[in-house]
Amino acid sequence: MTSVPPTSPAGVQAPPSRKTLRKVAFASFAGTTIEFYDFFIYGTAAALVFPVVFFPALGAAAGTVASFGTFAVAFFARPVGAIIFGHFGDRIGRKKTLITTLLMMGIATVLIGFIPDANTIGVAAPILLVVLRFVQGLAVGGEWAGATLLVAEYAPKGKRGLFGSFPQIGPSVAFALASGTFLITNLTLGDKSEAFISIGWRVPFILSAVLVLVGLWVRLSIEETPVFKNAAKTTETTTKLPVLESIKRQPREILLAGGSLTLLFAFFYMGTAYLTSYATSPTGMQLSRVEVLSTGMVASVFVAAATLASGMLSDRFGRKKVIATSCVLAVPWSLALFPILSAKSVFAFAVGLTVTLVIFAIAYGPAGALLPELFETRYRYTGAGMGYNLAGVVGGGIVPLVAAQLAGTNGAAAVGFLLAGIGVFSVLCTLALPNREKRGLEDGKGQPAARDADGAGVVEPVSAP
């Protein structure tokens, strides 16, 4: 059974206990870890084996591009998932919606592990792969906003950045788990063995069923957020079509949030997917899978620490300043990355991967608090999810695909210039975002939102103490 937060004699809900806050923080962390584990093992498999398994007739270079094309499919599904699950998250609650996204992701991931290869069922194999990848994208599109809202709407005053970073740690832990699972499978079956190509890569996908059951148990044990429950009591704080209201009332915030986080997505998926492919490619660094996967596990430790630290720092220095710092650091690093990787050593890859992902983490930690703060409760799930997944389409879907093509025609250095340009774009969008972090997440009685002093978009009314 779940415990209901106590109320005062006046009927006002008391602040959540420390036990409740710990449970919510763990639930958000565990859920994103599991969902992103499912999401990342696809990226690892797309880099290591999918060109051979699903696109053998295309050859190495074209097969890699096609493989990352299927990888990108999920990022175009993510905004759709954000709209669909944002609608239900804003209408029926965060908890129920998050349980649905977890189940969808788990089922799609397990089914990918059972798809026969192209040599067995022909063109049906990549078609099934694309369909299930699209379902993964729908699920993760609805996951992130709900998980961050869960902690942001529970977080104590002045600690929203810290609590918002807990679900953000999930992807780095998921990356370590995905790399570790593939590493163990690879060591057991051999680096280039037929067994790994035909069966071994399927093991991480099928084993995800166990993690999904754990995540389901954790999420069933938590309560709906106090902010949503209070809002649901007042008809003025709900809306029949959250997507239309968020676009009508706060389009600027959606677009600027997407632009601000584009660099974040570009750096993360360049690190976890593209660099994995580049490091193992005969035309790239020519490292073994064991070396690359082991390096990824070590790098994830630094990423988790940087994510937590940046979330805490955002409570002190502000979300925009911390995210802008990440974008600024990204520009010179983008230009230095591929010259460093040209050394073609494990150490060079470790430095390249770790620094790339730490720069990502500096922006990722505060993002868990920044986006929920931008939108009103009645369409917060939808608005935050749309901004986040808009960035995912550009930075996570398009950039790795374009990078693979650029590297093939103009050399790896061209990818560095692409990333540097994205860094400049994202820092400009970040600086243009309104600053809402000092305001509460309650909407009062749902009265029409006011404008910032600088006229920058809609602001939630400050609730009474």
CSV table of C-alpha atoms in Angstrom, one decimal:
chain,number,residue,atom,x,y,z
A,1,MET,CA,0.0,0.0,0.0
A,2,THR,CA,1.1,3.6,-0.6
A,3,SER,CA,1.0,6.2,2.1
A,4,VAL,CA,-1.0,9.4,1.8
A,5,PRO,CA,0.8,12.5,2.9
A,6,PRO,CA,-0.6,13.9,6.2
A,7,THR,CA,-2.8,17.0,6.2
A,8,SER,CA,-3.0,19.8,8.7
A,9,PRO,CA,-6.2,20.5,10.7
A,10,ALA,CA,-7.1,23.1,8.1
A,11,GLY,CA,-7.0,20.5,5.4
A,12,VAL,CA,-3.8,21.8,3.8
A,13,GLN,CA,-1.4,19.1,2.7
A,14,ALA,CA,1.7,19.0,4.8
A,15,PRO,CA,5.2,19.0,3.2
A,16,PRO,CA,6.4,15.5,2.1
A,17,SER,CA,8.4,13.6,4.7
A,18,ARG,CA,12.1,12.8,4.1
A,19,LYS,CA,11.1,9.2,3.6
A,20,THR,CA,8.7,10.2,0.9
A,21,LEU,CA,11.2,12.4,-0.8
A,22,ARG,CA,13.8,9.6,-0.8
A,23,LYS,CA,11.3,7.2,-2.3
A,24,VAL,CA,10.3,9.7,-5.0
A,25,ALA,CA,13.9,10.5,-5.9
A,26,PHE,CA,14.7,6.7,-6.1
A,27,ALA,CA,11.6,6.0,-8.2
A,28,SER,CA,12.5,8.7,-10.7
A,29,PHE,CA,16.1,7.6,-10.9
A,30,ALA,CA,15.2,3.9,-11.2
A,31,GLY,CA,12.6,4.5,-13.9
A,32,THR,CA,14.8,6.6,-16.1
A,33,THR,CA,17.7,4.2,-15.6
A,34,ILE,CA,15.6,1.3,-16.9
A,35,GLU,CA,14.0,3.2,-19.8
A,36,PHE,CA,17.3,4.6,-21.0
A,37,TYR,CA,19.0,1.3,-20.6
A,38,ASP,CA,16.5,-0.1,-23.1
A,39,PHE,CA,17.1,3.0,-25.3
A,40,PHE,CA,20.9,2.8,-25.2
A,41,ILE,CA,21.4,-0.8,-25.9
A,42,TYR,CA,19.8,0.0,-29.2
A,43,GLY,CA,22.4,2.6,-29.8
A,44,THR,CA,25.2,0.3,-28.9
A,45,ALA,CA,23.9,-2.5,-31.1
A,46,ALA,CA,23.3,0.0,-33.9
A,47,ALA,CA,27.0,0.9,-33.7
A,48,LEU,CA,28.4,-2.6,-33.3
A,49,VAL,CA,26.2,-5.2,-35.1
A,50,PHE,CA,23.1,-3.9,-36.8
A,51,PRO,CA,24.9,-3.0,-40.1
A,52,VAL,CA,25.8,-6.7,-40.4
A,53,VAL,CA,22.5,-8.1,-39.0
A,54,PHE,CA,19.9,-6.0,-40.7
A,55,PHE,CA,21.7,-4.3,-43.6
A,56,PRO,CA,24.3,-6.9,-44.9
A,57,ALA,CA,23.7,-6.1,-48.6
A,58,LEU,CA,24.6,-2.4,-48.2
A,59,GLY,CA,28.3,-2.8,-47.2
A,60,ALA,CA,30.1,-1.3,-44.2
A,61,ALA,CA,29.7,2.4,-44.9
A,62,ALA,CA,26.1,2.4,-46.2
A,63,GLY,CA,25.1,-0.1,-43.6
A,64,THR,CA,26.3,2.1,-40.8
A,65,VAL,CA,24.4,5.1,-42.2
A,66,ALA,CA,21.2,2.9,-42.5
A,67,SER,CA,21.7,1.6,-39.0
A,68,PHE,CA,21.9,5.1,-37.6
A,69,GLY,CA,18.9,6.0,-39.7
A,70,THR,CA,16.9,3.5,-37.7
A,71,PHE,CA,18.5,4.9,-34.5
A,72,ALA,CA,17.2,8.3,-35.5
A,73,VAL,CA,13.6,7.1,-36.0
A,74,ALA,CA,13.1,7.1,-32.2
A,75,PHE,CA,14.0,10.8,-32.0
A,76,PHE,CA,11.2,11.7,-34.5
A,77,ALA,CA,8.8,9.6,-32.4
A,78,ARG,CA,9.8,11.3,-29.2
A,79,PRO,CA,7.9,14.6,-29.8
A,80,VAL,CA,4.8,12.5,-30.7
A,81,GLY,CA,5.3,10.6,-27.4
A,82,ALA,CA,5.7,13.8,-25.5
A,83,ILE,CA,2.3,15.1,-26.9
A,84,ILE,CA,0.4,11.8,-26.3
A,85,PHE,CA,1.7,11.0,-22.9
A,86,GLY,CA,1.9,14.7,-22.0
A,87,HIS,CA,-1.8,14.9,-22.6
A,88,PHE,CA,-2.5,12.0,-20.3
A,89,GLY,CA,0.1,13.1,-17.8
A,90,ASP,CA,-1.6,16.5,-17.5
A,91,ARG,CA,-5.1,15.0,-17.5
A,92,ILE,CA,-4.9,11.9,-15.3
A,93,GLY,CA,-1.6,12.3,-13.5
A,94,ARG,CA,2.1,11.7,-13.7
A,95,LYS,CA,2.2,8.3,-11.9
A,96,LYS,CA,-0.2,6.4,-14.2
A,97,THR,CA,1.4,7.8,-17.3
A,98,LEU,CA,4.9,6.8,-16.2
A,99,ILE,CA,3.8,3.3,-15.6
A,100,THR,CA,2.5,3.1,-19.1
A,101,THR,CA,5.7,4.4,-20.7
A,102,LEU,CA,7.7,1.9,-18.7
A,103,LEU,CA,5.7,-1.0,-20.0
A,104,MET,CA,5.7,0.2,-23.6
A,105,MET,CA,9.5,0.6,-23.6
A,106,GLY,CA,10.1,-2.8,-22.0
A,107,ILE,CA,7.8,-4.7,-24.4
A,108,ALA,CA,9.3,-3.1,-27.5
A,109,THR,CA,12.9,-3.7,-26.3
A,110,VAL,CA,12.3,-7.4,-25.6
A,111,LEU,CA,10.7,-7.9,-29.0
A,112,ILE,CA,13.7,-6.3,-30.8
A,113,GLY,CA,15.8,-9.1,-29.3
A,114,PHE,CA,13.6,-11.7,-31.1
A,115,ILE,CA,13.7,-10.1,-34.6
A,116,PRO,CA,15.2,-12.6,-37.1
A,117,ASP,CA,18.0,-11.2,-39.2
A,118,ALA,CA,17.8,-9.9,-42.8
A,119,ASN,CA,19.3,-13.2,-44.2
A,120,THR,CA,16.3,-15.0,-42.6
A,121,ILE,CA,13.2,-12.9,-43.4
A,122,GLY,CA,14.6,-10.3,-45.8
A,123,VAL,CA,13.3,-6.7,-45.8
A,124,ALA,CA,10.8,-7.5,-43.1
A,125,ALA,CA,13.7,-7.5,-40.6
A,126,PRO,CA,14.6,-3.8,-40.9
A,127,ILE,CA,10.9,-2.9,-41.1
A,128,LEU,CA,10.1,-4.6,-37.8
A,129,LEU,CA,13.2,-3.0,-36.3
A,130,VAL,CA,12.0,0.5,-37.4
A,131,VAL,CA,8.5,-0.1,-36.0
A,132,LEU,CA,9.7,-1.2,-32.6
A,133,ARG,CA,12.3,1.6,-32.5
A,134,PHE,CA,9.4,4.0,-33.1
A,135,VAL,CA,7.6,2.5,-30.1
A,136,GLN,CA,10.7,3.0,-28.0
A,137,GLY,CA,10.8,6.6,-29.1
A,138,LEU,CA,7.1,7.1,-28.1
A,139,ALA,CA,7.8,5.7,-24.7
A,140,VAL,CA,10.9,7.6,-23.9
A,141,GLY,CA,9.3,10.8,-25.3
A,142,GLY,CA,6.7,10.5,-22.5
A,143,GLU,CA,9.1,9.3,-19.9
A,144,TRP,CA,11.5,12.2,-19.3
A,145,ALA,CA,9.0,14.9,-18.6
A,146,GLY,CA,7.0,12.7,-16.2
A,147,ALA,CA,10.1,11.6,-14.3
A,148,THR,CA,11.5,15.1,-13.9
A,149,LEU,CA,8.0,16.5,-12.9
A,150,LEU,CA,7.7,13.8,-10.3
A,151,VAL,CA,10.7,15.1,-8.4
A,152,ALA,CA,10.4,18.8,-9.3
A,153,GLU,CA,6.9,19.0,-8.0
A,154,TYR,CA,7.9,17.2,-4.8
A,155,ALA,CA,11.2,19.0,-4.3
A,156,PRO,CA,11.7,21.3,-1.2
A,157,LYS,CA,12.2,25.0,-1.8
A,158,GLY,CA,15.7,25.9,-2.9
A,159,LYS,CA,16.6,22.3,-3.8
A,160,ARG,CA,14.8,21.8,-7.1
A,161,GLY,CA,18.0,21.6,-9.0
A,162,LEU,CA,19.4,18.9,-6.7
A,163,PHE,CA,16.2,16.8,-6.8
A,164,GLY,CA,15.8,17.4,-10.5
A,165,SER,CA,19.2,15.9,-11.2
A,166,PHE,CA,18.2,12.4,-9.7
A,167,PRO,CA,16.3,11.3,-12.8
A,168,GLN,CA,19.1,12.8,-14.9
A,169,ILE,CA,21.6,10.4,-13.4
A,170,GLY,CA,19.6,7.5,-14.8
A,171,PRO,CA,20.9,7.8,-18.4
A,172,SER,CA,24.6,7.7,-17.3
A,173,VAL,CA,23.9,4.6,-15.1
A,174,ALA,CA,21.9,3.1,-18.0
A,175,PHE,CA,24.9,3.7,-20.3
A,176,ALA,CA,27.2,1.8,-17.9
A,177,LEU,CA,24.7,-1.0,-17.7
A,178,ALA,CA,24.2,-1.2,-21.4
A,179,SER,CA,28.0,-1.2,-22.0
A,180,GLY,CA,28.6,-3.7,-19.2
A,181,THR,CA,25.9,-6.1,-20.6
A,182,PHE,CA,27.4,-6.0,-24.1
A,183,LEU,CA,30.9,-6.3,-22.6
A,184,ILE,CA,30.1,-9.5,-20.7
A,185,THR,CA,28.3,-11.0,-23.7
A,186,ASN,CA,31.2,-10.0,-25.9
A,187,LEU,CA,33.8,-11.5,-23.6
A,188,THR,CA,31.8,-14.7,-23.3
A,189,LEU,CA,31.3,-15.2,-27.1
A,190,GLY,CA,34.3,-13.4,-28.6
A,191,ASP,CA,34.9,-10.0,-30.1
A,192,LYS,CA,34.1,-10.9,-33.7
A,193,SER,CA,32.4,-14.3,-33.3
A,194,GLU,CA,29.5,-15.5,-35.3
A,195,ALA,CA,27.7,-16.3,-32.0
A,196,PHE,CA,27.9,-12.6,-30.9
A,197,ILE,CA,26.6,-11.4,-34.3
A,198,SER,CA,23.7,-14.0,-34.4
A,199,ILE,CA,22.7,-14.4,-30.8
A,200,GLY,CA,24.9,-12.5,-28.3
A,201,TRP,CA,23.7,-9.0,-29.1
A,202,ARG,CA,20.1,-10.2,-28.4
A,203,VAL,CA,20.8,-11.0,-24.7
A,204,PRO,CA,20.8,-7.4,-23.4
A,205,PHE,CA,17.5,-6.7,-25.1
A,206,ILE,CA,15.8,-9.8,-23.7
A,207,LEU,CA,17.3,-9.4,-20.2
A,208,SER,CA,15.7,-5.9,-20.0
A,209,ALA,CA,12.4,-7.6,-19.1
A,210,VAL,CA,13.8,-8.2,-15.6
A,211,LEU,CA,14.7,-4.5,-15.1
A,212,VAL,CA,11.2,-3.4,-16.3
A,213,LEU,CA,9.5,-5.6,-13.6
A,214,VAL,CA,11.7,-4.0,-11.0
A,215,GLY,CA,10.9,-0.5,-12.3
A,216,LEU,CA,7.2,-1.3,-12.3
A,217,TRP,CA,7.3,-2.4,-8.7
A,218,VAL,CA,9.0,0.9,-7.7
A,219,ARG,CA,6.7,3.1,-9.5
A,220,LEU,CA,3.6,1.5,-8.2
A,221,SER,CA,4.8,2.3,-4.7
A,222,ILE,CA,4.8,6.1,-5.0
A,223,GLU,CA,2.0,8.7,-4.7
A,224,GLU,CA,0.9,11.2,-7.2
A,225,THR,CA,2.6,14.6,-6.8
A,226,PRO,CA,1.0,17.1,-4.4
A,227,VAL,CA,1.1,19.9,-7.0
A,228,PHE,CA,-0.9,17.8,-9.5
A,229,LYS,CA,-3.4,16.6,-6.9
A,230,ASN,CA,-4.0,20.2,-5.7
A,231,ALA,CA,-4.4,21.4,-9.3
A,232,ALA,CA,-6.8,18.5,-10.1
A,233,LYS,CA,-9.2,19.8,-7.4
A,234,THR,CA,-9.8,23.0,-9.3
A,235,THR,CA,-11.3,22.8,-12.7
A,236,GLU,CA,-9.6,26.0,-13.8
A,237,THR,CA,-6.3,24.3,-13.5
A,238,THR,CA,-7.0,21.6,-16.0
A,239,THR,CA,-7.3,21.7,-19.8
A,240,LYS,CA,-8.8,19.4,-22.3
A,241,LEU,CA,-6.0,19.8,-24.9
A,242,PRO,CA,-2.7,20.5,-23.1
A,243,VAL,CA,-0.8,20.5,-26.4
A,244,LEU,CA,-2.8,23.3,-28.0
A,245,GLU,CA,-2.7,25.4,-24.9
A,246,SER,CA,1.0,25.0,-24.4
A,247,ILE,CA,1.7,25.9,-28.0
A,248,LYS,CA,-0.8,28.9,-27.9
A,249,ARG,CA,0.4,30.3,-24.6
A,250,GLN,CA,4.1,29.4,-24.5
A,251,PRO,CA,5.5,28.7,-27.9
A,252,ARG,CA,8.6,30.8,-27.2
A,253,GLU,CA,9.6,28.7,-24.2
A,254,ILE,CA,9.1,25.4,-26.2
A,255,LEU,CA,11.3,26.6,-29.1
A,256,LEU,CA,14.0,28.1,-26.9
A,257,ALA,CA,14.1,25.1,-24.6
A,258,GLY,CA,14.5,22.9,-27.6
A,259,GLY,CA,17.3,25.1,-29.0
A,260,SER,CA,19.0,25.3,-25.6
A,261,LEU,CA,19.2,21.5,-25.1
A,262,THR,CA,20.1,20.6,-28.7
A,263,LEU,CA,23.8,20.7,-27.8
A,264,LEU,CA,23.1,18.4,-24.8
A,265,PHE,CA,21.6,15.8,-27.1
A,266,ALA,CA,24.2,16.2,-29.8
A,267,PHE,CA,27.1,15.6,-27.3
A,268,PHE,CA,25.5,12.7,-25.5
A,269,TYR,CA,24.5,10.7,-28.6
A,270,MET,CA,27.7,11.5,-30.4
A,271,GLY,CA,29.5,10.0,-27.4
A,272,THR,CA,27.3,7.0,-26.7
A,273,ALA,CA,26.5,6.0,-30.3
A,274,TYR,CA,28.6,7.7,-33.0
A,275,LEU,CA,32.0,7.6,-31.1
A,276,THR,CA,31.3,3.9,-30.3
A,277,SER,CA,30.9,3.3,-34.0
A,278,TYR,CA,33.9,5.5,-35.0
A,279,ALA,CA,36.2,3.8,-32.4
A,280,THR,CA,35.5,0.3,-33.6
A,281,SER,CA,35.4,1.1,-37.3
A,282,PRO,CA,38.2,-0.1,-39.7
A,283,THR,CA,38.2,3.5,-41.1
A,284,GLY,CA,38.2,5.0,-37.6
A,285,MET,CA,40.2,4.2,-34.5
A,286,GLN,CA,40.2,0.4,-35.0
A,287,LEU,CA,39.8,-0.4,-31.3
A,288,SER,CA,38.3,-3.6,-30.1
A,289,ARG,CA,34.7,-3.8,-28.7
A,290,VAL,CA,36.1,-4.7,-25.3
A,291,GLU,CA,38.2,-1.6,-25.2
A,292,VAL,CA,35.4,0.7,-26.3
A,293,LEU,CA,32.8,-0.8,-23.9
A,294,SER,CA,35.1,-0.8,-20.9
A,295,THR,CA,35.9,2.8,-21.6
A,296,GLY,CA,32.2,3.7,-21.7
A,297,MET,CA,31.6,2.1,-18.3
A,298,VAL,CA,34.4,4.2,-16.7
A,299,ALA,CA,33.2,7.4,-18.4
A,300,SER,CA,29.7,6.9,-17.1
A,301,VAL,CA,31.0,7.3,-13.5
A,302,PHE,CA,32.3,10.8,-14.3
A,303,VAL,CA,29.1,11.6,-16.1
A,304,ALA,CA,26.9,10.7,-13.1
A,305,ALA,CA,29.1,12.7,-10.7
A,306,ALA,CA,29.0,15.8,-13.1
A,307,THR,CA,25.2,15.5,-13.5
A,308,LEU,CA,24.6,15.5,-9.7
A,309,ALA,CA,27.1,18.3,-9.1
A,310,SER,CA,25.7,20.6,-11.9
A,311,GLY,CA,22.2,20.1,-10.5
A,312,MET,CA,23.4,21.3,-7.1
A,313,LEU,CA,25.3,24.2,-8.6
A,314,SER,CA,22.2,25.3,-10.5
A,315,ASP,CA,20.5,25.9,-7.1
A,316,ARG,CA,23.2,28.3,-6.2
A,317,PHE,CA,24.2,30.0,-9.5
A,318,GLY,CA,21.1,29.5,-11.6
A,319,ARG,CA,20.1,27.0,-14.3
A,320,LYS,CA,20.8,29.3,-17.2
A,321,LYS,CA,24.4,30.0,-16.1
A,322,VAL,CA,25.3,26.4,-15.7
A,323,ILE,CA,23.7,25.3,-19.0
A,324,ALA,CA,25.3,28.2,-20.8
A,325,THR,CA,28.7,27.2,-19.4
A,326,SER,CA,28.3,23.7,-20.9
A,327,CYS,CA,27.5,25.2,-24.3
A,328,VAL,CA,30.5,27.6,-24.2
A,329,LEU,CA,32.8,24.7,-23.3
A,330,ALA,CA,31.5,22.6,-26.1
A,331,VAL,CA,32.7,25.0,-28.8
A,332,PRO,CA,36.5,24.7,-28.4
A,333,TRP,CA,36.2,21.0,-27.4
A,334,SER,CA,34.3,20.2,-30.6
A,335,LEU,CA,37.2,21.4,-32.6
A,336,ALA,CA,39.8,19.6,-30.5
A,337,LEU,CA,37.9,16.2,-30.2
A,338,PHE,CA,38.8,14.6,-33.5
A,339,PRO,CA,42.4,15.7,-33.6
A,340,ILE,CA,42.7,14.0,-30.2
A,341,LEU,CA,41.0,10.8,-31.4
A,342,SER,CA,43.4,10.7,-34.4
A,343,ALA,CA,46.0,9.3,-32.0
A,344,LYS,CA,43.9,6.0,-32.3
A,345,SER,CA,44.8,4.9,-28.8
A,346,VAL,CA,42.5,3.7,-26.0
A,347,PHE,CA,43.7,6.7,-23.8
A,348,ALA,CA,42.8,9.1,-26.6
A,349,PHE,CA,39.3,7.6,-26.9
A,350,ALA,CA,38.9,7.6,-23.1
A,351,VAL,CA,39.7,11.3,-22.9
A,352,GLY,CA,37.5,12.1,-25.9
A,353,LEU,CA,34.5,10.2,-24.7
A,354,THR,CA,34.8,11.3,-21.1
A,355,VAL,CA,35.2,15.0,-21.7
A,356,THR,CA,32.4,15.0,-24.3
A,357,LEU,CA,30.0,13.3,-21.9
A,358,VAL,CA,31.0,15.5,-18.9
A,359,ILE,CA,30.3,18.6,-20.9
A,360,PHE,CA,26.9,17.1,-21.7
A,361,ALA,CA,26.3,16.3,-18.0
A,362,ILE,CA,27.0,20.0,-17.0
A,363,ALA,CA,23.9,21.0,-19.0
A,364,TYR,CA,21.9,17.8,-18.2
A,365,GLY,CA,21.8,18.1,-14.5
A,366,PRO,CA,20.0,21.5,-14.4
A,367,ALA,CA,17.7,20.6,-17.3
A,368,GLY,CA,15.6,18.5,-14.9
A,369,ALA,CA,14.5,21.6,-13.0
A,370,LEU,CA,14.7,24.2,-15.8
A,371,LEU,CA,12.0,22.8,-18.1
A,372,PRO,CA,9.3,22.1,-15.4
A,373,GLU,CA,9.9,25.7,-14.1
A,374,LEU,CA,9.0,27.1,-17.5
A,375,PHE,CA,5.4,25.8,-17.8
A,376,GLU,CA,2.1,26.0,-15.9
A,377,THR,CA,0.8,22.9,-14.0
A,378,ARG,CA,-2.1,22.2,-16.3
A,379,TYR,CA,0.2,21.7,-19.3
A,380,ARG,CA,3.6,21.3,-17.7
A,381,TYR,CA,4.0,17.6,-18.7
A,382,THR,CA,3.2,18.4,-22.3
A,383,GLY,CA,5.2,21.7,-22.5
A,384,ALA,CA,8.3,20.3,-20.9
A,385,GLY,CA,8.2,17.1,-22.9
A,386,MET,CA,7.8,19.0,-26.2
A,387,GLY,CA,10.7,21.3,-25.5
A,388,TYR,CA,13.0,18.4,-24.5
A,389,ASN,CA,12.1,16.2,-27.3
A,390,LEU,CA,12.3,18.9,-29.9
A,391,ALA,CA,16.0,19.1,-28.9
A,392,GLY,CA,16.1,15.3,-29.2
A,393,VAL,CA,15.0,15.4,-32.8
A,394,VAL,CA,17.7,17.8,-33.9
A,395,GLY,CA,20.5,16.9,-31.5
A,396,GLY,CA,20.0,13.2,-31.0
A,397,GLY,CA,18.3,12.2,-34.3
A,398,ILE,CA,19.7,14.4,-37.0
A,399,VAL,CA,23.2,15.2,-35.8
A,400,PRO,CA,24.5,11.6,-35.5
A,401,LEU,CA,23.1,10.8,-38.9
A,402,VAL,CA,24.6,13.9,-40.5
A,403,ALA,CA,27.9,13.2,-38.7
A,404,ALA,CA,28.2,9.8,-40.2
A,405,GLN,CA,27.6,11.2,-43.7
A,406,LEU,CA,30.0,14.2,-43.1
A,407,ALA,CA,32.8,11.9,-41.8
A,408,GLY,CA,32.4,9.7,-44.9
A,409,THR,CA,32.6,12.6,-47.4
A,410,ASN,CA,34.7,15.3,-45.7
A,411,GLY,CA,36.6,13.5,-42.9
A,412,ALA,CA,36.0,13.4,-39.1
A,413,ALA,CA,37.2,17.0,-38.6
A,414,ALA,CA,34.0,18.2,-40.3
A,415,VAL,CA,32.0,16.7,-37.5
A,416,GLY,CA,33.9,18.9,-35.0
A,417,PHE,CA,32.8,22.0,-36.9
A,418,LEU,CA,29.2,20.8,-36.9
A,419,LEU,CA,29.2,20.3,-33.1
A,420,ALA,CA,30.9,23.7,-32.6
A,421,GLY,CA,28.1,25.4,-34.5
A,422,ILE,CA,25.5,23.7,-32.5
A,423,GLY,CA,27.3,24.9,-29.3
A,424,VAL,CA,27.0,28.5,-30.4
A,425,PHE,CA,23.3,28.0,-31.4
A,426,SER,CA,22.5,26.5,-28.0
A,427,VAL,CA,24.2,29.1,-25.9
A,428,LEU,CA,22.2,31.9,-27.7
A,429,CYS,CA,18.9,30.0,-27.0
A,430,THR,CA,19.9,29.5,-23.4
A,431,LEU,CA,20.6,33.2,-22.8
A,432,ALA,CA,17.2,34.1,-24.4
A,433,LEU,CA,15.3,31.8,-22.0
A,434,PRO,CA,13.2,33.5,-19.3
A,435,ASN,CA,14.4,32.9,-15.7
A,436,ARG,CA,11.7,31.2,-13.6
A,437,GLU,CA,13.6,29.3,-11.0
A,438,LYS,CA,12.7,31.6,-8.1
A,439,ARG,CA,9.0,30.9,-8.7
A,440,GLY,CA,7.0,28.1,-7.2
A,441,LEU,CA,5.4,25.3,-9.3
A,442,GLU,CA,2.0,25.9,-7.8
A,443,ASP,CA,-0.5,27.7,-10.1
A,444,GLY,CA,-2.6,29.3,-7.4
A,445,LYS,CA,-6.2,29.0,-8.6
A,446,GLY,CA,-5.1,28.7,-12.2
A,447,GLN,CA,-5.7,32.4,-13.1
A,448,PRO,CA,-4.2,33.6,-16.4
A,449,ALA,CA,-0.5,33.8,-16.3
A,450,ALA,CA,1.3,37.1,-16.3
A,451,ARG,CA,4.3,38.3,-18.3
A,452,ASP,CA,7.8,38.6,-17.1
A,453,ALA,CA,9.0,42.2,-16.5
A,454,ASP,CA,11.0,41.9,-19.7
A,455,GLY,CA,7.9,40.6,-21.6
A,456,ALA,CA,9.5,37.3,-22.1
A,457,GLY,CA,6.6,34.9,-22.3
A,458,VAL,CA,4.1,33.5,-19.8
A,459,VAL,CA,4.9,33.2,-16.1
A,460,GLU,CA,3.0,31.3,-13.5
A,461,PRO,CA,1.4,33.3,-10.8
A,462,VAL,CA,3.2,33.0,-7.5
A,463,SER,CA,1.1,30.9,-5.1
A,464,ALA,CA,0.4,32.2,-1.7
A,465,PRO,CA,2.6,31.0,1.1
